CSV table of C-alpha atoms in Angstrom, one decimal:
chain,number,residue,atom,x,y,z
A,15,MET,CA,-0.2,-0.1,-0.2
A,16,CYS,CA,1.1,3.3,-0.9
A,17,GLY,CA,0.7,7.0,-0.9
A,18,ILE,CA,0.2,9.2,-4.6
A,19,VAL,CA,0.8,12.4,-5.9
A,20,ALA,CA,0.6,13.5,-9.2
A,21,TRP,CA,0.1,17.1,-11.6
A,22,PHE,CA,-0.9,17.7,-15.1
A,23,SER,CA,-0.6,21.4,-16.2
A,24,SER,CA,-0.8,22.8,-19.3
A,25,SER,CA,1.5,25.4,-18.4
A,26,PRO,CA,3.6,24.2,-15.9
A,27,GLY,CA,5.8,26.6,-14.2
A,28,PRO,CA,9.3,26.1,-12.4
A,29,GLU,CA,7.2,25.6,-8.7
A,30,LEU,CA,5.4,23.2,-9.9
A,31,PRO,CA,8.0,19.8,-9.2
A,32,GLU,CA,8.9,21.1,-5.7
A,33,THR,CA,5.1,21.2,-5.0
A,34,GLY,CA,4.9,17.8,-5.7
A,35,ARG,CA,7.6,16.9,-3.9
A,36,GLU,CA,6.2,18.6,-1.1
A,37,MET,CA,2.9,16.9,-1.0
A,38,LEU,CA,4.5,13.3,-1.1
A,39,ASN,CA,6.7,14.6,1.6
A,40,ARG,CA,3.1,15.3,3.8
A,41,ILE,CA,1.7,11.7,3.2
A,42,VAL,CA,5.5,10.1,4.0
A,43,HIS,CA,3.8,8.0,6.8
A,44,ARG,CA,1.2,5.9,3.9
A,45,GLY,CA,4.8,4.4,2.4
A,46,PRO,CA,7.9,4.5,4.7
A,47,ASP,CA,9.8,1.6,2.7
A,48,GLU,CA,10.9,3.8,-0.4
A,49,SER,CA,9.9,7.3,-2.4
A,50,GLY,CA,10.2,7.9,-5.7
A,51,GLN,CA,9.1,10.6,-8.0
A,52,ALA,CA,9.6,11.6,-11.9
A,53,PRO,CA,8.7,14.4,-14.5
A,54,VAL,CA,6.7,12.8,-17.4
A,55,GLY,CA,7.3,15.2,-20.4
A,56,ASP,CA,6.5,18.5,-19.2
A,57,LYS,CA,3.2,18.3,-18.4
A,58,THR,CA,3.0,15.5,-15.6
A,59,TRP,CA,4.9,14.6,-12.7
A,60,LEU,CA,4.3,11.5,-10.7
A,61,GLY,CA,5.6,10.8,-6.8
A,62,HIS,CA,5.1,8.0,-4.7
A,63,ASN,CA,5.8,6.7,-1.4
A,64,ARG,CA,6.3,2.5,-1.1
A,65,LEU,CA,4.8,0.4,1.6
A,66,SER,CA,6.5,-2.7,0.2
A,67,ILE,CA,3.8,-5.9,0.2
A,68,VAL,CA,3.8,-7.3,-3.1
A,69,GLY,CA,6.9,-7.6,-6.0
A,70,LEU,CA,9.2,-6.3,-2.8
A,71,ALA,CA,12.2,-6.6,-4.8
A,72,ASP,CA,11.4,-4.8,-8.0
A,73,GLY,CA,7.9,-2.9,-7.2
A,74,ALA,CA,9.5,0.4,-7.0
A,75,GLN,CA,7.3,3.0,-8.8
A,76,PRO,CA,6.8,5.3,-10.6
A,77,LEU,CA,6.6,1.9,-13.0
A,78,ALA,CA,7.7,2.4,-16.8
A,79,GLY,CA,5.7,0.9,-19.5
A,80,PRO,CA,5.4,0.7,-23.4
A,81,ARG,CA,5.5,3.6,-25.4
A,82,GLY,CA,6.7,5.9,-22.6
A,83,TRP,CA,3.6,5.2,-20.1
A,84,ALA,CA,4.4,5.8,-16.5
A,85,MET,CA,2.3,5.4,-13.6
A,86,VAL,CA,2.0,5.5,-9.9
A,87,CYS,CA,-0.8,3.3,-8.2
A,88,ASN,CA,-2.1,2.9,-4.2
A,89,GLY,CA,-3.6,-0.4,-4.4
A,90,GLU,CA,-3.8,-4.3,-4.7
A,91,ILE,CA,-4.7,-5.9,-7.9
A,92,TYR,CA,-6.1,-9.3,-6.8
A,93,ASN,CA,-6.9,-10.6,-9.9
A,94,ASP,CA,-2.9,-9.7,-10.9
A,95,ALA,CA,-2.1,-13.4,-12.2
A,96,GLN,CA,-5.0,-13.4,-14.8
A,97,LEU,CA,-4.6,-10.4,-16.2
A,98,ARG,CA,-0.8,-11.4,-17.0
A,99,LYS,CA,-2.2,-14.8,-18.6
A,100,SER,CA,-4.3,-12.9,-20.6
A,101,LEU,CA,-2.1,-9.6,-21.9
A,102,ARG,CA,0.5,-12.1,-23.1
A,103,GLN,CA,1.5,-9.3,-25.7
A,104,TYR,CA,2.5,-6.9,-23.0
A,105,ARG,CA,6.6,-7.8,-21.6
A,106,PHE,CA,6.0,-7.2,-17.9
A,107,GLY,CA,9.0,-6.4,-16.4
A,108,THR,CA,8.4,-6.5,-12.6
A,109,GLY,CA,6.4,-8.8,-10.0
A,110,SER,CA,4.4,-5.8,-8.9
A,111,ASP,CA,0.6,-6.9,-9.1
A,112,ASN,CA,0.0,-3.3,-9.8
A,113,GLU,CA,2.1,-3.8,-13.2
A,114,SER,CA,-1.1,-5.3,-14.7
A,115,ALA,CA,-2.9,-2.3,-13.8
A,116,LEU,CA,-0.3,-0.2,-16.0
A,117,ALA,CA,-0.5,-2.9,-18.7
A,118,LEU,CA,-4.3,-3.1,-19.2
A,119,LEU,CA,-4.0,1.0,-19.7
A,120,ALA,CA,-1.1,0.7,-21.7
A,121,GLU,CA,-2.5,-1.8,-24.3
A,122,HIS,CA,-6.7,-1.2,-24.0
A,123,GLY,CA,-6.9,2.4,-22.5
A,124,PRO,CA,-8.6,3.6,-19.6
A,125,GLN,CA,-12.0,1.8,-20.9
A,126,ALA,CA,-10.4,-1.4,-19.8
A,127,LEU,CA,-10.3,-0.5,-15.8
A,128,ASP,CA,-13.2,-1.8,-15.1
A,129,ARG,CA,-11.2,-5.5,-15.5
A,130,LEU,CA,-9.0,-4.8,-12.5
A,131,GLN,CA,-10.1,-6.2,-9.3
A,132,GLY,CA,-9.2,-5.1,-6.0
A,133,MET,CA,-8.7,-1.7,-4.1
A,134,TRP,CA,-6.7,0.9,-6.0
A,135,ALA,CA,-6.5,4.4,-7.1
A,136,LEU,CA,-3.7,5.5,-9.8
A,137,CYS,CA,-2.4,8.5,-12.2
A,138,ALA,CA,-0.4,7.5,-15.1
A,139,ALA,CA,0.8,9.4,-18.1
A,140,THR,CA,3.3,9.6,-21.4
A,141,PRO,CA,5.9,12.1,-22.7
A,142,ASP,CA,3.6,13.6,-25.2
A,143,GLY,CA,1.2,14.6,-22.8
A,144,ARG,CA,-1.7,12.0,-22.6
A,145,PHE,CA,-2.8,11.5,-18.8
A,146,VAL,CA,-5.5,9.1,-16.9
A,147,ALA,CA,-6.2,9.3,-13.0
A,148,ALA,CA,-8.6,6.4,-12.1
A,149,ARG,CA,-10.5,5.4,-8.4
A,150,ASP,CA,-11.7,1.5,-7.9
A,151,ARG,CA,-15.7,1.2,-7.9
A,152,LEU,CA,-16.0,1.4,-4.0
A,153,GLY,CA,-13.5,3.9,-3.5
A,154,ILE,CA,-11.7,1.5,-1.0
A,155,LYS,CA,-8.4,3.4,-1.9
A,156,PRO,CA,-8.7,7.1,-1.9
A,157,LEU,CA,-7.9,9.4,-4.2
A,158,TYR,CA,-7.9,13.5,-3.9
A,159,TRP,CA,-7.6,16.2,-6.7
A,160,ALA,CA,-7.8,20.1,-6.8
A,161,GLU,CA,-7.8,22.2,-9.9
A,162,THR,CA,-6.4,25.6,-9.9
A,163,ASP,CA,-4.7,28.2,-12.5
A,164,GLY,CA,-4.9,25.3,-15.2
A,165,THR,CA,-3.0,22.1,-13.1
A,166,VAL,CA,-4.7,19.8,-11.6
A,167,LEU,CA,-3.5,18.0,-8.4
A,168,PHE,CA,-3.8,14.6,-7.3
A,169,ALA,CA,-3.3,13.0,-3.7
A,170,SER,CA,-3.9,10.3,-1.6
A,171,GLU,CA,-5.0,12.6,1.2
A,172,MET,CA,-6.2,16.1,1.9
A,173,ARG,CA,-3.3,17.0,4.0
A,174,ALA,CA,-1.0,16.7,1.0
A,175,PHE,CA,-2.5,19.8,-0.5
A,176,PRO,CA,-1.1,23.0,0.0
A,177,ILE,CA,-2.8,25.6,2.1
A,178,GLU,CA,-3.7,27.7,-0.3
A,179,VAL,CA,-5.1,24.7,-2.4
A,180,GLN,CA,-7.0,23.3,0.3
A,181,PRO,CA,-10.6,25.0,-0.4
A,182,LEU,CA,-10.7,23.9,-3.7
A,183,VAL,CA,-10.1,20.2,-2.7
A,184,ALA,CA,-12.6,17.6,-3.3
A,185,ALA,CA,-12.9,13.6,-3.4
A,186,PHE,CA,-12.1,11.9,-6.3
A,187,PRO,CA,-15.5,9.9,-7.6
A,188,PRO,CA,-15.1,6.3,-7.0
A,189,GLY,CA,-15.7,4.1,-10.2
A,190,CYS,CA,-14.6,7.1,-12.7
A,191,TRP,CA,-11.8,7.8,-14.4
A,192,TRP,CA,-10.2,11.2,-15.9
A,193,THR,CA,-8.4,12.8,-18.7
A,194,PRO,CA,-7.7,16.1,-20.0
A,195,GLU,CA,-9.7,15.2,-23.0
A,196,ASP,CA,-12.1,13.1,-21.9
A,197,GLY,CA,-13.2,14.7,-19.0
A,198,LEU,CA,-14.6,12.7,-15.8
A,199,VAL,CA,-15.8,9.2,-17.2
A,200,ARG,CA,-17.4,6.4,-15.3
A,201,PHE,CA,-16.6,3.1,-15.9
A,202,ALA,CA,-18.5,1.3,-13.0
A,203,GLU,CA,-20.9,1.2,-10.6
A,204,ALA,CA,-20.6,0.6,-7.0
A,205,VAL,CA,-23.0,-2.1,-7.4
A,206,THR,CA,-23.7,-4.1,-10.7
A,207,PRO,CA,-26.9,-6.2,-10.2
A,208,ALA,CA,-26.1,-10.4,-11.5
A,209,GLU,CA,-28.9,-13.3,-11.4
A,210,VAL,CA,-28.8,-15.5,-8.2
A,211,ASP,CA,-29.5,-19.5,-7.7
A,212,ALA,CA,-32.0,-19.1,-5.3
A,213,ARG,CA,-31.0,-23.1,-4.3
A,214,ASP,CA,-28.5,-23.0,-1.6
A,215,THR,CA,-27.9,-19.5,-1.4
A,216,GLU,CA,-25.9,-19.9,1.9
A,217,ARG,CA,-23.5,-22.6,0.4
A,218,ARG,CA,-22.8,-20.0,-2.6
A,219,THR,CA,-22.5,-16.8,0.0
A,220,ARG,CA,-19.4,-19.2,2.4
A,221,GLU,CA,-17.8,-19.8,-1.1
A,222,VAL,CA,-17.4,-16.4,-2.3
A,223,LEU,CA,-16.3,-15.4,0.9
A,224,VAL,CA,-13.6,-18.0,1.2
A,225,ASP,CA,-12.0,-17.7,-2.1
A,226,SER,CA,-12.2,-13.6,-1.6
A,227,VAL,CA,-10.4,-14.1,1.6
A,228,LEU,CA,-8.4,-16.6,0.0
A,229,ARG,CA,-7.5,-14.1,-3.0
A,230,HIS,CA,-6.8,-10.9,0.0
A,231,LEU,CA,-4.1,-13.2,1.6
A,232,MET,CA,-2.1,-12.8,-1.5
A,233,ALA,CA,1.4,-10.7,-0.5
A,234,ASP,CA,4.9,-11.8,0.0
A,235,VAL,CA,4.7,-10.4,3.5
A,236,GLU,CA,2.6,-11.6,6.5
A,237,VAL,CA,-0.8,-10.9,6.6
A,238,GLY,CA,-2.7,-10.6,9.8
A,239,VAL,CA,-6.8,-9.6,10.6
A,240,PHE,CA,-8.0,-7.3,13.0
A,241,LEU,CA,-10.3,-9.4,15.2
A,242,SER,CA,-13.2,-7.7,16.8
A,243,GLY,CA,-14.8,-10.7,18.3
A,244,GLY,CA,-18.4,-9.7,16.0
A,245,LEU,CA,-19.7,-11.9,13.5
A,246,ASP,CA,-17.7,-10.5,10.6
A,247,SER,CA,-13.8,-9.7,11.5
A,248,SER,CA,-14.3,-13.6,12.8
A,249,VAL,CA,-15.7,-15.2,9.4
A,250,VAL,CA,-12.6,-13.5,8.2
A,251,ALA,CA,-10.4,-15.0,11.4
A,252,ALA,CA,-11.4,-18.3,10.6
A,253,VAL,CA,-11.0,-18.6,6.8
A,254,ALA,CA,-7.5,-17.2,7.1
A,255,ALA,CA,-6.6,-19.2,10.4
A,256,GLN,CA,-7.5,-22.5,8.4
A,257,GLU,CA,-5.4,-21.5,5.3
A,258,TYR,CA,-2.5,-20.4,7.7
A,259,ALA,CA,-2.8,-23.8,9.5
A,260,ARG,CA,-2.4,-25.5,5.7
A,261,ARG,CA,0.7,-23.5,5.2
A,262,GLY,CA,2.0,-24.7,8.6
A,263,ALA,CA,1.7,-21.4,9.7
A,264,ARG,CA,-0.3,-19.4,12.8
A,265,LEU,CA,-2.1,-16.5,11.7
A,266,LYS,CA,-1.5,-13.2,14.0
A,267,THR,CA,-5.4,-11.4,15.3
A,268,PHE,CA,-5.5,-8.2,17.1
A,269,SER,CA,-8.2,-7.1,18.8
A,270,VAL,CA,-8.3,-3.8,21.0
A,271,GLY,CA,-10.6,-2.6,23.6
A,272,THR,CA,-10.6,-1.1,27.3
A,273,GLU,CA,-10.1,-3.2,29.8
A,274,ASP,CA,-13.9,-5.1,30.3
A,275,SER,CA,-15.1,-4.1,26.8
A,276,PRO,CA,-17.3,-7.0,25.4
A,277,ASP,CA,-15.0,-7.0,22.2
A,278,LEU,CA,-11.8,-8.3,23.7
A,279,ALA,CA,-13.5,-11.1,25.5
A,280,ALA,CA,-15.3,-11.7,22.4
A,281,ALA,CA,-12.0,-11.7,20.4
A,282,ARG,CA,-10.1,-13.9,23.3
A,283,GLU,CA,-12.8,-16.9,22.4
A,284,VAL,CA,-12.4,-16.7,19.1
A,285,ALA,CA,-8.6,-16.5,19.5
A,286,ARG,CA,-8.8,-19.4,21.4
A,287,PHE,CA,-11.0,-21.8,19.0
A,288,LEU,CA,-9.3,-20.7,16.2
A,289,GLY,CA,-5.7,-21.3,17.5
A,290,THR,CA,-4.5,-17.8,16.4
A,291,ASP,CA,-1.5,-16.1,17.7
A,292,HIS,CA,-3.1,-13.5,19.4
A,293,HIS,CA,-2.5,-9.5,20.3
A,294,GLU,CA,-4.4,-6.8,22.4
A,295,ALA,CA,-4.3,-3.1,22.8
A,296,VAL,CA,-5.8,-1.9,26.0
A,297,PHE,CA,-6.7,1.6,26.2
A,298,ASP,CA,-8.4,3.8,28.9
A,299,THR,CA,-9.4,7.6,28.4
A,300,ALA,CA,-6.3,9.7,29.0
A,301,GLN,CA,-4.8,7.0,26.0
A,302,ALA,CA,-8.1,7.9,24.0
A,303,ILE,CA,-8.4,11.1,24.7
A,304,ASP,CA,-4.2,12.1,24.5
A,305,VAL,CA,-4.2,10.8,20.3
A,306,VAL,CA,-7.8,12.4,19.4
A,307,ASP,CA,-5.7,15.1,17.4
A,308,ASP,CA,-3.9,12.8,15.6
A,309,VAL,CA,-6.7,10.7,14.9
A,310,VAL,CA,-8.7,13.9,13.3
A,311,ALA,CA,-5.9,14.5,11.6
A,312,SER,CA,-5.7,11.2,10.2
A,313,VAL,CA,-9.1,10.2,9.3
A,314,GLU,CA,-9.8,13.8,7.9
A,315,SER,CA,-13.2,14.0,9.1
A,316,PHE,CA,-14.9,15.1,12.6
A,317,ASP,CA,-17.9,12.6,12.3
A,318,ALA,CA,-18.6,11.8,15.9
A,319,GLY,CA,-19.7,8.1,14.8
A,320,LEU,CA,-16.4,8.0,13.0
A,321,ILE,CA,-14.0,9.2,15.1
A,322,ARG,CA,-15.5,7.1,18.1
A,323,SER,CA,-14.5,4.5,16.4
A,324,ALA,CA,-11.3,5.4,14.9
A,325,VAL,CA,-9.8,6.2,18.4
A,326,PRO,CA,-9.8,2.3,18.8
A,327,ASN,CA,-8.6,1.5,15.5
A,328,TRP,CA,-5.8,3.7,16.1
A,329,PHE,CA,-4.4,1.8,18.9
A,330,LEU,CA,-5.1,-1.5,16.9
A,331,ALA,CA,-3.4,-0.3,13.8
A,332,GLU,CA,-0.1,0.9,16.1
A,333,LEU,CA,-0.2,-2.7,17.6
A,334,ALA,CA,-0.4,-4.4,14.5
A,335,SER,CA,1.8,-2.5,12.5
A,336,ARG,CA,4.7,-4.1,14.5
A,337,HIS,CA,3.8,-7.9,14.1
A,338,VAL,CA,2.8,-7.5,10.3
A,339,LYS,CA,2.4,-4.9,7.1
A,340,ALA,CA,-1.0,-6.0,6.1
A,341,VAL,CA,-4.1,-7.0,7.7
A,342,LEU,CA,-7.8,-8.1,6.9
A,343,THR,CA,-10.9,-6.7,8.2
A,344,GLY,CA,-14.7,-7.1,8.3
A,345,GLU,CA,-15.7,-3.5,6.7
A,346,GLY,CA,-18.5,-3.5,4.5
A,347,ALA,CA,-20.4,-6.6,5.8
A,348,ASP,CA,-23.1,-5.0,7.8
A,349,GLU,CA,-23.8,-2.8,4.0
A,350,LEU,CA,-24.4,-6.0,2.2
A,351,PHE,CA,-26.1,-8.2,4.9
A,352,ALA,CA,-28.2,-5.7,6.9
A,353,GLY,CA,-26.2,-5.5,9.7
A,354,TYR,CA,-27.4,-2.2,11.1
A,355,GLY,CA,-30.7,-2.2,13.3
A,356,TYR,CA,-31.9,1.1,11.3
A,357,TYR,CA,-32.0,-1.0,8.1
A,358,HIS,CA,-35.0,-3.2,9.4
A,359,GLU,CA,-36.8,-0.2,11.4
A,360,GLN,CA,-37.1,2.5,8.4
A,361,HIS,CA,-37.3,0.4,5.3
A,362,PRO,CA,-39.9,-2.7,5.8
A,363,ALA,CA,-41.4,-2.5,2.1
A,364,PRO,CA,-40.4,-4.8,-0.5
A,365,GLY,CA,-37.4,-3.5,-2.1
A,366,ALA,CA,-36.7,-0.5,0.1
A,367,LEU,CA,-34.0,-2.7,2.0
A,368,ARG,CA,-32.2,-3.2,-1.2
A,369,ARG,CA,-32.3,0.4,-2.4
A,370,GLU,CA,-31.4,1.2,1.1
A,371,LEU,CA,-28.2,-1.6,1.0
A,372,VAL,CA,-26.8,-0.4,-2.1
A,373,ARG,CA,-27.2,3.8,-1.0
A,374,THR,CA,-24.9,2.9,1.7
A,375,VAL,CA,-22.7,0.7,-0.1
A,376,GLY,CA,-21.9,3.9,-2.3
A,377,LEU,CA,-21.3,6.1,0.5
A,378,LEU,CA,-18.4,3.6,2.1
A,379,HIS,CA,-15.6,5.7,0.6
A,380,GLY,CA,-16.4,8.8,2.4
A,381,LEU,CA,-17.1,6.8,5.9
A,382,ASN,CA,-16.0,3.5,7.4
A,383,LEU,CA,-13.5,3.0,3.6
A,384,GLN,CA,-12.0,6.5,4.8
A,385,ARG,CA,-11.4,5.8,8.4
A,386,CYS,CA,-10.0,2.1,7.8
A,387,ASP,CA,-7.4,3.4,5.1
A,388,ARG,CA,-6.2,6.7,7.0
A,389,VAL,CA,-6.1,5.0,10.6
A,390,THR,CA,-4.1,2.2,8.9
A,391,MET,CA,-1.8,3.9,6.9
A,392,ALA,CA,-1.1,6.4,9.9
A,393,HIS,CA,0.9,3.9,11.1
A,394,GLY,CA,2.6,2.1,7.9
A,395,LEU,CA,-0.3,-0.8,7.3
A,396,GLU,CA,-2.0,-2.0,4.7
A,397,ALA,CA,-5.8,-3.2,5.5
A,398,ARG,CA,-7.6,-5.4,3.2
A,399,VAL,CA,-11.5,-5.6,2.9
A,400,PRO,CA,-12.6,-8.8,1.7
A,401,PHE,CA,-16.3,-8.4,2.1
A,402,LEU,CA,-15.9,-5.5,-0.4
A,403,ASP,CA,-14.2,-7.7,-3.5
A,404,THR,CA,-16.2,-7.1,-6.3
A,405,ALA,CA,-17.9,-10.9,-6.9
A,406,VAL,CA,-18.9,-10.9,-3.4
A,407,VAL,CA,-20.6,-7.2,-4.0
A,408,THR,CA,-22.2,-8.4,-6.5
A,409,HIS,CA,-23.4,-11.9,-5.1
A,410,ALA,CA,-24.8,-10.1,-1.7
A,411,MET,CA,-26.3,-7.5,-3.6
A,412,SER,CA,-28.2,-10.0,-5.7
A,413,LEU,CA,-29.8,-11.8,-3.0
A,414,PRO,CA,-33.5,-11.2,-2.4
A,415,ASP,CA,-34.5,-9.1,0.4
A,416,GLU,CA,-36.1,-11.9,2.2
A,417,VAL,CA,-32.8,-13.5,2.8
A,418,LYS,CA,-31.2,-10.2,4.8
A,419,VAL,CA,-34.4,-9.4,7.0
A,420,LEU,CA,-34.3,-10.2,10.8
A,421,GLY,CA,-34.5,-13.8,11.8
A,422,PRO,CA,-37.3,-15.1,13.9
A,423,ASP,CA,-34.9,-14.4,17.2
A,424,GLY,CA,-34.2,-10.8,16.1
A,425,VAL,CA,-30.6,-11.2,14.8
A,426,GLU,CA,-29.7,-9.5,11.9
A,427,LYS,CA,-27.1,-11.2,9.2
A,428,SER,CA,-29.0,-14.3,10.2
A,429,HIS,CA,-28.0,-15.9,6.3
A,430,LEU,CA,-24.6,-14.8,6.7
A,431,ARG,CA,-24.6,-16.7,10.3
A,432,ARG,CA,-25.7,-20.1,8.6
A,433,ALA,CA,-23.6,-19.8,5.8
A,434,PHE,CA,-20.6,-20.5,8.8
A,435,THR,CA,-22.2,-22.8,10.9
A,436,GLY,CA,-19.4,-24.3,12.2
A,437,TRP,CA,-16.6,-22.2,11.5
A,438,LEU,CA,-16.7,-20.5,14.9
A,439,PRO,CA,-18.1,-20.8,18.6
A,440,GLY,CA,-21.8,-20.8,18.6
A,441,SER,CA,-21.6,-18.0,21.5
A,442,ILE,CA,-19.9,-15.9,18.7
A,443,LEU,CA,-21.9,-17.2,15.5
A,444,TRP,CA,-24.9,-15.6,17.1
A,445,ARG,CA,-23.7,-12.8,19.3
A,446,ARG,CA,-25.6,-9.7,18.4
A,447,LYS,CA,-24.3,-7.1,16.6
A,448,LEU,CA,-22.1,-4.0,18.8
A,449,GLU,CA,-20.9,-1.0,16.7
A,450,PHE,CA,-16.8,-0.9,17.4
A,451,GLY,CA,-17.2,2.2,18.8
A,452,SER,CA,-19.1,0.5,21.9
A,453,GLY,CA,-18.0,-2.8,21.5
A,454,SER,CA,-14.5,-1.7,22.4
A,455,GLY,CA,-15.2,0.3,25.3
A,456,ALA,CA,-14.6,4.1,23.0
A,457,GLU,CA,-18.1,5.4,23.2
A,458,ASP,CA,-18.4,4.9,26.8
A,459,LEU,CA,-15.3,6.8,27.4
A,460,LEU,CA,-15.5,9.7,24.8
A,461,THR,CA,-18.6,10.7,24.8
A,462,PRO,CA,-19.0,11.4,28.4
A,463,TYR,CA,-15.7,13.4,28.6
A,464,TRP,CA,-16.6,15.5,25.9
A,465,GLU,CA,-20.4,15.9,27.3
A,466,ARG,CA,-18.6,17.1,30.5
A,467,ARG,CA,-16.3,19.5,28.6
A,468,VAL,CA,-18.5,21.4,26.4
A,469,SER,CA,-21.2,23.7,27.5
A,470,ASP,CA,-24.6,24.1,25.5
A,471,ALA,CA,-23.9,27.6,25.0
A,472,ASP,CA,-20.6,26.8,23.2
A,473,LEU,CA,-22.4,24.1,21.1
A,474,SER,CA,-25.3,26.8,20.1
A,475,ALA,CA,-22.7,28.7,19.1
A,476,ASN,CA,-21.3,26.6,16.3
A,477,ARG,CA,-24.1,25.2,14.9
A,478,ASP,CA,-23.1,27.0,11.8
A,479,ALA,CA,-20.0,24.8,11.9
A,480,GLN,CA,-22.3,21.9,11.1
A,481,VAL,CA,-21.8,19.8,14.4
A,482,ARG,CA,-24.6,17.9,15.8
A,483,SER,CA,-23.4,17.4,19.4
A,484,LYS,CA,-20.9,17.9,22.0
A,485,GLU,CA,-18.2,15.4,20.9
A,486,GLU,CA,-18.6,16.6,17.3
A,487,LEU,CA,-17.6,20.0,18.4
A,488,SER,CA,-14.8,18.9,19.8
A,489,TYR,CA,-13.6,16.8,16.7
A,490,TYR,CA,-14.6,19.9,14.5
A,491,ARG,CA,-12.1,22.0,16.9
A,492,ALA,CA,-9.3,19.4,15.9
A,493,PHE,CA,-10.5,19.1,12.6
A,494,ARG,CA,-9.9,22.8,11.9
A,495,ARG,CA,-6.2,22.9,13.4
A,496,ALA,CA,-5.3,20.0,11.1
A,497,LEU,CA,-6.7,20.9,8.2
A,498,PRO,CA,-7.4,25.1,8.6
A,499,ARG,CA,-9.0,25.5,4.9
A,500,ILE,CA,-10.7,22.1,3.9
A,501,ARG,CA,-14.4,22.5,3.5
A,502,PRO,CA,-15.8,20.4,5.7
A,503,ARG,CA,-18.0,17.1,4.8
A,504,SER,CA,-15.9,17.2,1.4
A,505,VAL,CA,-17.3,14.2,0.1
A,506,LEU,CA,-18.4,15.1,-3.1
A,507,THR,CA,-16.6,16.2,-6.9
A,508,ARG,CA,-17.0,19.7,-8.0
A,509,PHE,CA,-16.4,17.8,-11.5
A,510,ALA,CA,-19.2,16.7,-13.9
A,511,VAL,CA,-19.3,12.7,-14.9
A,512,ALA,CA,-19.8,11.8,-18.4
């Protein structure tokens, strides 16, 4: 996993290469292993900070391709092997999975990017002035951009942009590519419908998830699992632990919480059952408050729910980064299999549940995926999300609403639980959902702390900041300290999609 920076300018000035280098320096935490940069012709500059996961010896970027193509990419291409077989005319020069994205682009143009399976954001260019920027269909990997004085700047995080450009920064939309000639073009939707065999859907759900987890273990380094003790991360850990045992190794798992938090207890039970090499991070109020500024600056948001879960995630990523360079997480399962209570309370009409699930899957890039990426990358750790693999999303979103409604006992995600019967202890398989901020104990520490320290008058005086609570006001102030000129809740692009 990495951090990328690029700029394209029809009339570049002498200050732009230095601007690119300064932007790259601001996100060095995303790729502490090595840094690369290069001009491409006289209109483009590409920069890359690398966290080495695949192709350790020869995966430095910018990657070079035929006809002068050069590319920087942040991500993992999980169908790299299949793409290499289909691109036999292309002479691959490295073992980097990212090179298959460059090969696809160089041979078939940006129209072919929908063939990539994985999480990625890229910028590529040629010396004669061609330029392409693109982002995966769900926005699992971040990309931001801004246009100023005829120059378009790109970076993996908002904090990379010069302060004078920050008011212009917007999220590059998922599933789109951009060229100077064609503008912004959509190549893939977040959710693509497909026909599902109504027979034995639990078996098919299990098969598609097992296949995804195995592909997400692709790496030249050891991969661990974030284990909260909830259903989603426990399913991922169960599949990964079985694969590691087949290799004659023990999977490393990591959990976090306050001393008596339910997540820590549940994670221990799962780890014992699976026989993993388990590690814990325990935090208290003082430690949680102490990292809030760093967490808000990293997540680049002040949404209270997001920060409340990002704080324990910070300690978790810090712990895991001391043992592995990549982890699998359970992100996305709730949005695919209707894990949140409000889905069932507010969307009971036929078809309404699916519409809401499609909507929330499409918003993940600005919420949980943003938190997941930033907190892990702040510690030089790659987070992978097997539930959000294209095949899993397509399968899950094609299941009928009846499969995802609450079971007779009112437990959510009954279909997913039944699909993995026997893989986990019954107490975990049917454990009711707790959101991460609650299960880890962070909510019980943070919310009362800020309620005591922010007055009603102070909250009323700051309503124009779009904050909804005293806790959120505290995070908003930290957000302003870190990103003084970024537009709040900047998740929409200013550029029209063709």
